[in-house]
Short mmCIF file of C-alpha atoms and ligand atoms in Angstrom, two decimals:
data_model
loop_
_atom_site.label_atom_id
_atom_site.label_comp_id
_atom_site.label_asym_id
_atom_site.label_seq_id
_atom_site.Cartn_x
_atom_site.Cartn_y
_atom_site.Cartn_z
CA MET A 1 0.54 -39.15 -13.59
CA LYS A 2 0.91 -36.69 -16.11
CA LYS A 3 2.85 -38.77 -18.95
CA PRO A 4 6.19 -36.86 -19.41
CA ASN A 5 7.48 -36.02 -22.82
CA VAL A 6 10.62 -38.13 -23.67
CA ILE A 7 13.91 -37.10 -25.65
CA LEU A 8 16.86 -39.45 -26.25
CA LEU A 9 19.72 -37.84 -27.40
CA LEU A 10 22.44 -39.93 -28.92
CA ALA A 11 25.78 -38.62 -29.97
CA ASP A 12 27.88 -41.01 -32.32
CA ASP A 13 31.55 -42.02 -31.23
CA LEU A 14 31.61 -39.92 -28.05
CA GLY A 15 33.53 -41.45 -25.37
CA TYR A 16 33.48 -42.28 -21.41
CA GLY A 17 35.92 -39.55 -20.99
CA ASP A 18 34.67 -36.87 -23.32
CA LEU A 19 32.29 -34.93 -20.98
CA SER A 20 33.41 -32.84 -18.44
CA CYS A 21 30.92 -34.26 -16.13
CA TYR A 22 32.36 -37.68 -16.39
CA GLY A 23 36.00 -36.31 -15.71
CA GLY A 24 37.11 -35.55 -19.13
CA VAL A 25 40.18 -33.22 -18.92
CA GLY A 26 40.79 -30.92 -21.42
CA VAL A 27 37.05 -30.83 -22.59
CA SER A 28 34.17 -28.74 -21.33
CA THR A 29 30.38 -29.48 -21.80
CA PRO A 30 28.80 -27.48 -19.69
CA HIS A 31 25.27 -27.81 -21.28
CA ILE A 32 25.33 -31.47 -21.10
CA ASP A 33 26.79 -30.90 -17.49
CA ALA A 34 24.06 -28.88 -16.49
CA LEU A 35 21.60 -31.88 -17.27
CA LEU A 36 22.87 -33.62 -14.11
CA GLU A 37 21.44 -30.70 -12.03
CA HIS A 38 18.53 -32.88 -12.12
CA GLY A 39 19.64 -35.86 -13.58
CA ILE A 40 21.65 -39.28 -12.83
CA GLN A 41 24.85 -39.70 -13.76
CA PHE A 42 25.57 -43.61 -14.76
CA ALA A 43 28.94 -44.75 -14.62
CA ASP A 44 28.35 -47.93 -15.57
CA GLY A 45 26.10 -47.57 -18.57
CA TYR A 46 26.57 -49.60 -21.70
CA SER A 47 25.45 -49.86 -25.55
CA THR A 48 25.38 -53.31 -26.85
CA SER A 49 27.92 -52.84 -28.94
CA ALA A 50 30.95 -50.92 -29.96
CA VAL A 51 30.02 -49.94 -33.38
CA CYS A 52 26.74 -47.96 -34.28
CA THR A 53 24.16 -49.95 -36.24
CA PRO A 54 24.01 -53.10 -33.62
CA ALA A 55 24.06 -50.63 -30.95
CA ARG A 56 21.20 -48.54 -31.98
CA TYR A 57 19.08 -51.55 -33.61
CA SER A 58 19.18 -52.57 -29.88
CA ILE A 59 18.00 -49.40 -28.36
CA LEU A 60 15.09 -49.26 -30.92
CA THR A 61 14.00 -52.69 -30.28
CA GLY A 62 15.13 -53.92 -26.90
CA GLU A 63 16.78 -56.62 -28.85
CA TYR A 64 20.27 -58.02 -28.89
CA PRO A 65 22.06 -57.58 -31.93
CA PHE A 66 23.29 -61.23 -32.86
CA ARG A 67 19.90 -62.10 -32.99
CA ASN A 68 19.67 -60.28 -36.23
CA PRO A 69 22.58 -61.31 -38.76
CA ASN A 70 21.89 -58.06 -40.37
CA THR A 71 23.62 -56.02 -37.33
CA ARG A 72 26.89 -54.89 -38.93
CA ILE A 73 28.06 -51.40 -39.91
CA LEU A 74 25.37 -50.83 -43.18
CA PRO A 75 26.68 -48.72 -46.35
CA GLY A 76 24.53 -45.85 -47.46
CA ASN A 77 22.06 -47.96 -49.71
CA ALA A 78 21.52 -50.83 -47.06
CA PRO A 79 17.78 -52.24 -46.79
CA CYS A 80 16.12 -51.36 -43.34
CA ILE A 81 16.98 -54.23 -41.10
CA ILE A 82 14.05 -53.34 -38.90
CA ALA A 83 11.15 -55.37 -39.83
CA LYS A 84 7.94 -53.56 -39.99
CA GLU A 85 5.95 -55.91 -37.82
CA LYS A 86 8.89 -55.75 -34.98
CA GLY A 87 8.06 -54.45 -31.93
CA THR A 88 9.64 -51.18 -31.38
CA LEU A 89 10.55 -48.26 -28.74
CA PRO A 90 8.83 -45.59 -30.29
CA LYS A 91 5.90 -48.32 -30.90
CA ILE A 92 5.85 -48.76 -27.10
CA PHE A 93 5.57 -44.94 -26.64
CA GLN A 94 2.57 -44.65 -29.61
CA LYS A 95 0.45 -47.19 -27.64
CA ALA A 96 0.79 -45.02 -24.90
CA GLY A 97 -0.55 -42.14 -26.64
CA TYR A 98 2.57 -40.23 -27.78
CA ARG A 99 3.67 -38.55 -30.58
CA THR A 100 7.09 -39.94 -31.92
CA ALA A 101 10.01 -38.34 -34.39
CA ALA A 102 13.49 -39.53 -35.13
CA ILE A 103 15.65 -36.82 -35.90
CA GLY A 104 19.35 -37.15 -37.12
CA LYS A 105 21.67 -39.87 -38.35
CA TRP A 106 19.71 -43.08 -38.94
CA HIS A 107 22.29 -45.69 -40.25
CA LEU A 108 19.74 -48.61 -39.84
CA GLY A 109 18.92 -49.10 -43.48
CA LEU A 110 16.03 -47.98 -45.79
CA GLY A 111 13.82 -49.23 -48.24
CA ASN A 112 13.73 -52.94 -48.90
CA ASN A 113 16.27 -53.59 -51.49
CA ASP A 114 14.69 -51.70 -54.12
CA ILE A 115 15.88 -48.03 -53.24
CA ASP A 116 15.05 -45.48 -55.57
CA TRP A 117 16.12 -41.93 -54.05
CA ASN A 118 13.89 -40.19 -56.68
CA ARG A 119 10.57 -41.77 -55.38
CA GLU A 120 9.03 -42.30 -51.99
CA ILE A 121 11.00 -44.30 -50.05
CA SER A 122 9.10 -47.52 -48.87
CA HIS A 123 10.52 -48.34 -45.57
CA THR A 124 11.70 -45.62 -43.31
CA PRO A 125 11.45 -44.73 -39.68
CA ASN A 126 8.12 -43.87 -40.22
CA ASP A 127 7.58 -47.82 -40.54
CA VAL A 128 8.86 -48.55 -37.35
CA GLY A 129 7.24 -46.54 -35.20
CA PHE A 130 7.83 -42.65 -36.12
CA ASP A 131 5.20 -40.72 -36.75
CA TYR A 132 7.81 -38.15 -38.19
CA SER A 133 11.49 -38.57 -39.46
CA TYR A 134 13.92 -35.78 -40.57
CA ILE A 135 17.00 -38.13 -40.75
CA PHE A 136 20.28 -38.45 -42.85
CA PRO A 137 20.29 -42.23 -44.06
CA ALA A 138 23.63 -43.38 -42.68
CA THR A 139 26.65 -41.65 -41.47
CA ASN A 140 28.06 -38.22 -42.23
CA ASP A 141 31.00 -39.83 -44.34
CA ARG A 142 28.69 -42.42 -46.16
CA VAL A 143 26.32 -41.16 -49.53
CA PRO A 144 23.73 -40.23 -50.11
CA CYS A 145 24.50 -36.96 -48.61
CA VAL A 146 20.85 -35.65 -48.33
CA TYR A 147 18.29 -35.24 -45.62
CA LEU A 148 15.31 -37.52 -45.97
CA LYS A 149 12.17 -36.19 -44.63
CA ASN A 150 9.51 -38.77 -43.67
CA ARG A 151 9.48 -40.88 -47.10
CA LEU A 152 11.38 -38.36 -49.59
CA VAL A 153 14.76 -36.87 -50.06
CA GLU A 154 14.33 -33.06 -49.08
CA ASN A 155 15.00 -30.37 -52.06
CA LEU A 156 14.64 -33.18 -54.82
CA ASP A 157 15.24 -32.10 -57.98
CA PRO A 158 13.60 -34.21 -60.83
CA ASN A 159 15.87 -32.62 -63.38
CA ASP A 160 19.27 -33.66 -61.52
CA PRO A 161 18.38 -37.64 -60.26
CA ILE A 162 20.47 -38.88 -57.55
CA GLU A 163 22.29 -42.07 -57.70
CA VAL A 164 24.14 -43.97 -55.28
CA SER A 165 26.25 -46.96 -55.72
CA TYR A 166 28.70 -48.83 -53.24
CA ALA A 167 30.50 -50.78 -56.11
CA ALA A 168 33.88 -51.04 -55.50
CA GLU A 169 35.15 -49.33 -58.70
CA CYS A 170 33.35 -45.72 -59.55
CA PRO A 171 30.17 -46.39 -61.67
CA PHE A 172 30.12 -42.82 -63.15
CA ASP A 173 32.34 -41.44 -64.66
CA ASP A 174 31.13 -37.71 -64.90
CA ILE A 175 31.59 -37.50 -60.92
CA PRO A 176 34.18 -36.14 -58.46
CA THR A 177 35.78 -38.47 -56.61
CA SER A 178 39.11 -38.33 -54.29
CA VAL A 179 40.99 -40.55 -56.44
CA ARG A 180 40.37 -38.56 -59.72
CA ASN A 181 40.08 -34.83 -57.64
CA PRO A 182 42.35 -34.94 -54.90
CA GLU A 183 42.45 -30.75 -55.58
CA MET A 184 38.82 -30.37 -54.57
CA LEU A 185 39.54 -31.96 -51.02
CA ARG A 186 39.79 -29.52 -48.08
CA MET A 187 40.25 -32.81 -45.81
CA VAL A 188 42.56 -34.86 -46.17
CA HIS A 189 41.49 -39.06 -45.65
CA SER A 190 44.05 -41.40 -44.12
CA HIS A 191 42.20 -44.38 -44.99
CA GLY A 192 38.72 -45.08 -46.89
CA HIS A 193 36.89 -42.29 -47.91
CA ASP A 194 38.15 -41.58 -51.13
CA ASN A 195 35.05 -42.44 -53.31
CA SER A 196 32.53 -39.46 -53.98
CA ILE A 197 33.76 -36.10 -53.22
CA VAL A 198 31.04 -34.17 -51.38
CA ASN A 199 31.20 -30.42 -49.83
CA GLY A 200 34.90 -30.98 -50.70
CA VAL A 201 34.78 -34.23 -48.52
CA GLY A 202 35.40 -37.46 -49.66
CA ARG A 203 33.11 -39.99 -48.71
CA ILE A 204 32.43 -43.63 -48.85
CA GLY A 205 30.26 -44.86 -51.59
CA PHE A 206 29.65 -42.86 -54.72
CA MET A 207 26.75 -40.58 -55.42
CA ARG A 208 25.82 -38.54 -58.77
CA GLY A 209 23.14 -36.29 -58.84
CA GLY A 210 21.17 -34.11 -56.20
CA ALA A 211 23.21 -31.14 -56.49
CA LYS A 212 20.22 -29.03 -54.60
CA ALA A 213 19.91 -31.75 -52.09
CA VAL A 214 23.24 -32.21 -50.57
CA TRP A 215 24.01 -31.34 -47.38
CA LYS A 216 26.42 -28.99 -46.20
CA ASP A 217 28.47 -30.63 -43.31
CA GLU A 218 28.78 -26.95 -41.21
CA ASP A 219 24.66 -26.57 -40.98
CA LEU A 220 23.71 -30.53 -40.10
CA SER A 221 23.83 -29.54 -36.10
CA GLU A 222 21.44 -26.43 -37.37
CA GLN A 223 19.16 -28.25 -39.20
CA PHE A 224 18.43 -30.73 -36.95
CA LEU A 225 18.16 -28.77 -34.18
CA SER A 226 15.47 -26.51 -36.25
CA GLU A 227 13.66 -29.71 -36.80
CA ALA A 228 13.48 -31.13 -33.31
CA LYS A 229 12.03 -27.58 -32.22
CA LYS A 230 9.63 -27.67 -35.04
CA PHE A 231 8.39 -31.34 -33.90
CA ILE A 232 8.33 -29.83 -30.13
CA ALA A 233 6.17 -26.60 -30.80
CA GLU A 234 3.69 -28.99 -33.28
CA ASN A 235 3.26 -31.79 -30.40
CA LYS A 236 3.61 -30.35 -27.39
CA GLU A 237 -0.20 -30.79 -26.53
CA GLN A 238 0.34 -34.58 -26.08
CA PRO A 239 2.94 -36.20 -24.74
CA PHE A 240 5.73 -36.96 -27.52
CA PHE A 241 8.92 -39.14 -27.51
CA MET A 242 11.86 -37.81 -29.83
CA TYR A 243 14.65 -39.82 -30.80
CA TYR A 244 17.25 -37.29 -31.63
CA ALA A 245 20.23 -38.95 -32.75
CA LEU A 246 23.37 -36.36 -32.97
CA HIS A 247 25.87 -36.76 -35.64
CA GLN A 248 29.03 -35.55 -33.66
CA PRO A 249 31.68 -36.49 -33.23
CA HIS A 250 31.54 -38.79 -35.97
CA VAL A 251 33.85 -38.19 -38.83
CA PRO A 252 34.20 -36.19 -40.83
CA ARG A 253 34.41 -33.29 -38.27
CA VAL A 254 33.35 -30.10 -39.58
CA PRO A 255 31.67 -27.99 -37.07
CA ASN A 256 29.62 -24.76 -37.82
CA PRO A 257 32.38 -21.89 -38.40
CA LYS A 258 30.85 -20.27 -34.95
CA PHE A 259 32.59 -23.40 -33.01
CA VAL A 260 35.85 -23.59 -35.48
CA GLY A 261 38.72 -23.28 -32.71
CA ALA A 262 36.00 -23.36 -29.90
CA SER A 263 37.55 -26.18 -27.70
CA GLY A 264 41.33 -26.10 -28.25
CA LEU A 265 41.12 -29.47 -28.88
CA GLY A 266 40.67 -29.29 -33.02
CA PRO A 267 37.85 -30.29 -34.77
CA ARG A 268 36.92 -33.49 -32.84
CA GLY A 269 36.81 -31.25 -29.76
CA ASP A 270 35.14 -28.35 -31.95
CA VAL A 271 31.77 -30.73 -32.90
CA ILE A 272 31.72 -31.38 -29.18
CA ALA A 273 31.40 -28.13 -28.42
CA GLU A 274 28.68 -27.59 -31.10
CA MET A 275 26.84 -30.61 -29.35
CA ASP A 276 27.09 -29.34 -26.11
CA ASP A 277 25.60 -25.71 -27.74
CA CYS A 278 23.04 -27.62 -29.72
CA ILE A 279 21.79 -29.60 -26.28
CA GLY A 280 22.17 -25.68 -24.20
CA GLN A 281 19.66 -24.59 -27.08
CA LEU A 282 17.04 -27.58 -27.25
CA THR A 283 16.93 -27.38 -23.32
CA ALA A 284 16.63 -23.51 -23.03
CA TYR A 285 13.81 -24.01 -25.79
CA LEU A 286 12.26 -26.55 -23.77
CA GLU A 287 12.16 -24.32 -20.71
CA GLU A 288 11.12 -21.46 -22.84
CA GLN A 289 8.03 -23.67 -24.27
CA GLY A 290 7.04 -24.44 -20.50
CA LEU A 291 8.06 -28.07 -21.02
CA LEU A 292 11.43 -28.86 -19.34
CA GLU A 293 9.94 -29.90 -15.91
CA ASP A 294 7.49 -32.32 -17.77
CA THR A 295 10.21 -33.53 -20.07
CA ILE A 296 12.95 -36.46 -19.48
CA LEU A 297 16.24 -35.85 -21.46
CA ILE A 298 18.53 -38.93 -21.97
CA PHE A 299 21.81 -37.99 -23.17
CA SER A 300 24.15 -41.06 -24.17
CA SER A 301 26.37 -42.15 -27.41
CA ASP A 302 26.12 -45.10 -29.52
CA ASN A 303 29.78 -46.45 -28.61
CA GLY A 304 33.20 -45.44 -27.88
CA PRO A 305 35.34 -42.83 -28.88
CA VAL A 306 38.19 -43.02 -31.93
CA LEU A 307 40.49 -40.66 -32.97
CA ASP A 308 41.70 -41.43 -36.64
CA ASP A 309 38.80 -42.97 -37.99
CA GLY A 310 39.29 -42.02 -41.80
CA TYR A 311 40.59 -38.40 -42.16
CA LEU A 312 43.53 -36.51 -40.77
CA ASP A 313 42.27 -34.25 -38.50
CA ASN A 314 44.75 -33.76 -35.94
CA ALA A 315 42.78 -35.58 -33.22
CA GLU A 316 45.09 -37.29 -31.63
CA LEU A 317 47.77 -34.50 -31.45
CA CYS A 318 45.12 -32.23 -29.59
CA ASN A 319 43.95 -34.65 -27.42
CA ARG A 320 47.97 -35.09 -26.42
CA LYS A 321 48.82 -31.45 -25.93
CA MET A 322 45.60 -31.36 -23.85
CA GLN A 323 45.99 -34.35 -22.21
CA HIS A 324 42.43 -35.35 -23.29
CA LYS A 325 41.43 -39.07 -23.09
CA PRO A 326 38.74 -39.68 -24.93
CA ALA A 327 37.75 -43.10 -23.16
CA GLY A 328 38.80 -41.54 -19.83
CA PRO A 329 40.39 -44.46 -17.71
CA LEU A 330 38.59 -46.93 -20.05
CA ARG A 331 40.89 -49.47 -22.44
CA GLY A 332 40.03 -49.52 -26.00
CA GLY A 333 37.55 -47.41 -27.86
CA LYS A 334 35.14 -47.78 -30.91
CA TYR A 335 35.02 -51.43 -32.24
CA SER A 336 37.03 -52.83 -28.94
CA LYS A 337 35.77 -55.58 -26.91
CA PHE A 338 37.31 -54.11 -23.83
CA GLU A 339 35.45 -51.33 -21.87
CA GLY A 340 36.13 -48.78 -24.02
CA GLY A 341 33.96 -50.16 -26.86
CA ALA A 342 30.35 -50.10 -25.09
CA ARG A 343 30.78 -48.39 -22.15
CA ILE A 344 29.27 -44.94 -22.47
CA PRO A 345 28.28 -41.71 -20.85
CA LEU A 346 24.66 -42.08 -19.67
CA ILE A 347 22.53 -39.15 -18.47
CA LEU A 348 18.96 -39.16 -17.36
CA SER A 349 17.67 -35.97 -16.33
CA TRP A 350 13.95 -34.99 -15.32
CA LYS A 351 13.65 -31.77 -13.66
CA SER A 352 10.64 -32.12 -11.78
CA HIS A 353 11.55 -35.29 -10.18
CA LEU A 354 15.34 -35.91 -10.01
CA LYS A 355 18.31 -34.78 -7.75
CA PRO A 356 21.98 -35.08 -8.97
CA THR A 357 23.32 -38.69 -8.09
CA VAL A 358 25.91 -40.70 -9.56
CA SER A 359 24.72 -44.08 -9.96
CA HIS A 360 26.52 -47.43 -10.35
CA ALA A 361 23.88 -49.41 -11.31
CA LEU A 362 24.78 -51.73 -14.13
CA VAL A 363 22.50 -50.73 -16.68
CA SER A 364 22.06 -50.92 -20.63
CA GLN A 365 20.49 -48.99 -23.70
CA VAL A 366 18.52 -51.94 -24.52
CA ASP A 367 16.52 -51.60 -21.10
CA PHE A 368 14.71 -48.07 -22.69
CA ALA A 369 11.95 -50.49 -24.07
CA ALA A 370 11.09 -52.30 -20.95
CA SER A 371 11.40 -49.63 -18.57
CA PHE A 372 9.33 -47.21 -20.61
CA ALA A 373 6.92 -49.69 -21.40
CA ALA A 374 6.83 -50.71 -17.36
CA MET A 375 6.43 -46.84 -16.98
CA LEU A 376 3.63 -46.05 -19.36
CA GLY A 377 1.96 -49.28 -18.45
CA VAL A 378 2.23 -50.94 -21.69
CA ASP A 379 1.71 -54.69 -22.10
CA LEU A 380 5.08 -55.52 -23.67
CA GLU A 381 3.91 -59.10 -24.95
CA ASP A 382 6.97 -60.67 -26.83
CA TRP A 383 8.32 -57.74 -27.77
CA ALA A 384 12.04 -56.34 -26.64
CA PRO A 385 13.16 -59.75 -25.92
CA ASP A 386 16.21 -58.71 -24.33
CA SER A 387 15.04 -55.64 -22.48
CA ARG A 388 14.77 -55.68 -18.88
CA ASN A 389 12.65 -53.16 -16.56
CA VAL A 390 15.13 -50.84 -14.46
CA MET A 391 13.49 -47.91 -14.33
CA ASP A 392 14.33 -47.77 -10.62
CA ALA A 393 17.36 -47.62 -11.41
CA PHE A 394 16.95 -45.21 -14.41
CA LEU A 395 15.41 -42.94 -11.62
CA GLY A 396 17.95 -43.55 -9.42
CA GLU A 397 15.70 -44.88 -6.69
CA THR A 398 17.81 -48.05 -6.64
CA MET A 399 21.56 -48.31 -7.17
CA GLU A 400 20.76 -51.73 -8.55
CA GLY A 401 20.66 -52.29 -12.22
CA ARG A 402 20.01 -55.26 -14.48
CA GLY A 403 22.65 -57.91 -12.90
CA GLU A 404 24.33 -58.55 -16.44
CA ILE A 405 25.50 -56.44 -19.06
CA PHE A 406 26.37 -58.61 -22.63
CA ALA A 407 27.81 -56.68 -25.63
CA GLU A 408 29.86 -57.21 -28.80
CA SER A 409 32.78 -55.94 -30.50
CA VAL A 410 32.86 -54.98 -34.47
CA SER A 411 33.54 -58.53 -34.96
CA LYS A 412 31.16 -59.92 -32.84
CA GLY A 413 33.35 -60.64 -29.99
CA TYR A 414 31.71 -61.11 -26.74
CA PHE A 415 31.98 -59.67 -23.20
CA LEU A 416 29.93 -60.62 -20.22
CA ARG A 417 29.99 -58.01 -17.04
CA GLN A 418 28.51 -59.26 -13.94
CA GLY A 419 28.46 -57.18 -10.80
CA LYS A 420 32.20 -55.97 -10.67
CA TRP A 421 33.71 -58.55 -13.12
CA THR A 422 34.05 -58.30 -16.78
CA TYR A 423 34.73 -61.27 -18.86
CA MET A 424 35.96 -61.34 -22.50
CA GLN A 425 35.48 -64.46 -24.09
CA PRO A 426 38.80 -65.62 -26.20
CA SER A 427 38.56 -64.68 -29.76
CA ASP A 428 40.35 -64.81 -33.29
CA GLY A 429 41.27 -61.37 -34.85
CA PRO A 430 43.85 -58.62 -34.87
CA ALA A 431 45.04 -57.06 -31.60
CA ARG A 432 44.46 -53.61 -32.80
CA ASN A 433 42.31 -52.16 -35.75
CA TYR A 434 44.67 -51.63 -38.66
CA HIS A 435 43.01 -48.52 -39.51
CA THR A 436 42.24 -46.78 -36.21
CA ASN A 437 45.27 -48.16 -34.04
CA THR A 438 42.31 -48.99 -31.57
CA GLU A 439 43.38 -52.08 -29.05
CA LEU A 440 40.37 -54.71 -29.97
CA GLY A 441 40.46 -57.05 -27.09
CA ASN A 442 40.97 -60.28 -29.10
CA SER A 443 42.93 -62.58 -27.55
CA HIS A 444 43.10 -66.57 -27.83
CA ASP A 445 43.36 -66.76 -24.13
CA PRO A 446 40.17 -65.89 -22.06
CA GLN A 447 40.15 -62.80 -20.26
CA LEU A 448 38.90 -61.63 -16.85
CA TYR A 449 38.61 -58.06 -15.17
CA ASN A 450 38.02 -57.09 -11.61
CA MET A 451 36.51 -53.86 -12.23
CA ALA A 452 36.46 -52.71 -8.69
CA TYR A 453 40.03 -51.82 -9.01
CA ASP A 454 41.27 -52.09 -12.53
CA GLN A 455 39.17 -49.94 -14.89
CA GLY A 456 41.55 -50.01 -17.50
CA GLN A 457 41.66 -53.86 -17.73
CA ARG A 458 45.20 -54.20 -17.37
CA GLU A 459 45.46 -57.00 -15.28
CA ASN A 460 44.25 -60.41 -16.26
CA VAL A 461 42.89 -62.28 -13.68
CA ALA A 462 41.48 -65.50 -15.23
CA GLN A 463 43.95 -67.94 -14.44
CA LEU A 464 43.19 -67.24 -10.71
CA HIS A 465 38.94 -67.64 -11.26
CA PRO A 466 38.74 -70.69 -13.69
CA ASP A 467 35.17 -71.46 -11.95
CA LEU A 468 34.48 -67.82 -12.55
CA VAL A 469 35.49 -68.01 -16.13
CA GLU A 470 33.90 -71.23 -16.87
CA GLN A 471 30.52 -70.18 -15.41
CA MET A 472 30.69 -66.65 -17.24
CA ASP A 473 31.47 -68.11 -20.74
CA ALA A 474 28.67 -70.69 -20.33
CA ARG A 475 26.14 -67.53 -19.68
CA ILE A 476 27.59 -65.95 -22.82
CA GLU A 477 26.66 -69.48 -24.78
CA GLU A 478 23.46 -69.58 -22.84
CA ILE A 479 22.48 -66.23 -24.02
CA LEU A 480 23.75 -66.78 -27.72
CA ALA A 481 21.89 -70.15 -27.78
CA SER A 482 18.62 -68.49 -26.32
CA THR A 483 15.51 -66.74 -28.11
CA HIS A 484 15.45 -64.20 -25.11
CA THR A 485 16.77 -63.32 -22.10
CA ARG A 486 13.71 -60.97 -20.44
C1 LIG B 501 33.92 -47.96 -40.70
C2 LIG B 501 34.77 -46.37 -41.22
C3 LIG B 501 34.61 -45.25 -40.27
C4 LIG B 501 33.23 -45.33 -39.75
C5 LIG B 501 32.66 -46.51 -39.42
C6 LIG B 501 31.44 -46.52 -38.81
C7 LIG B 501 36.37 -47.08 -43.01
C8 LIG B 501 37.80 -47.48 -43.12
N1 LIG B 501 36.23 -46.90 -42.13
O1 LIG B 501 34.05 -48.43 -41.91
O2 LIG B 501 35.10 -43.91 -41.08
O3 LIG B 501 32.66 -44.53 -40.96
O4 LIG B 501 32.76 -47.38 -40.60
O5 LIG B 501 30.82 -45.79 -37.58
O6 LIG B 501 36.23 -46.43 -44.12
S1 LIG B 501 29.36 -46.23 -37.04
O7 LIG B 501 29.91 -45.15 -35.93
O8 LIG B 501 28.34 -45.53 -37.79
O9 LIG B 501 29.52 -47.53 -36.86
CA1 LIG B 502 28.87 -44.34 -33.70
#
């Protein structure tokens, strides 16, 4: 078999109802929908977490986040949480003779607690299996707002060194901050995001210097796309794997001017339109290069949707007007233990191999590692301890998936899905996220939902099925006490 190229496209905070092919109302994503002309649409695809860093950790390591105590939303100056010796998804591809690249959002930490942004950085994507990387360090709302190419900040000016701090008080008295210089803001924050001002937007964290290196939010999408194309052009003679982490529709939502007003859904809809266009351009480029037939394109999201995640950009109002429900029929969203947190759009497209299919197989992003290892004949040994080979399900050859889904909320509350049942362990904590108003799914009572008729998790039937509750709770405890589940 000719080894296919693999491009894993991962959106940031895109919900189950945010794509028109997933039945999203008031939204139009024609280019992503077109992936389904030769693709499998997973109705029951999951990430392992309702937030970013843990979900991405699982994709890249094939391991549940709870096994690494550092899997939480990381600040922009956190050390890399994937150890250099760890088995990873890109290393599996490298073993199979692929060239590998990470493009886009990283958010898994950099360096080893020693980061100096003005020198070569010691621990980057290049140390965990990527031959090439062109990323931003954390999130688009966290400093430093710069591109990192392999080990160096791009456009670094030695006369204008970069300093970064996540201290509670601003340690630099000569930089603009949202508190000191509200007149410089072009976007109003609702919670947090009142530290450094970069490109007219308040961020999390303080940053000084690096004027030539800071990004323009409007350019992020095109910049990453052009890097992706360059990598493809330079590596088309052998198979390649590209982890392409799109920054949309995470806050701050600042589309290129070409997309302002494109969706009728306000900035959140506009950046989704921008992202969709980006996928269209990428697909067209692959076609032009004669590569589309032999390239597997996976499209997914790291976690569920959120509307006000710290900036007042009218997302809620615009959605209401268009009756757009970003989590579709699901309850909760980003941060949540309800299905809206970790059940995400997941599409696998392969022009020369697949017909349009909707699959209800239970699959998780943690399975990419073992599935591609099996496809490529790579021996996993003890790598990817929670990843299962469900390649037959990914390719639509069977509707049987992994049997169980295990995932966590922002506060490490756990849920387990087996067949039609989703069980959520009792937990302390608030019913809603104070900032975003998302229903978090925390309850002192055990919760059991029958997904066959209750996708929206409205009717807790735990009391009707005490044996099932006991058995599923015990399984969660068993997973938490285990060293692997593969
Ligand atoms: C939260 C931020 C939110 C977002 C999130 C990370 C505040 C009040 N909220 O702490 O804006 O940045 O972290 O999102 O600062 S994620 O998709 O990368 O997990
Ligand atoms: Ca995210």
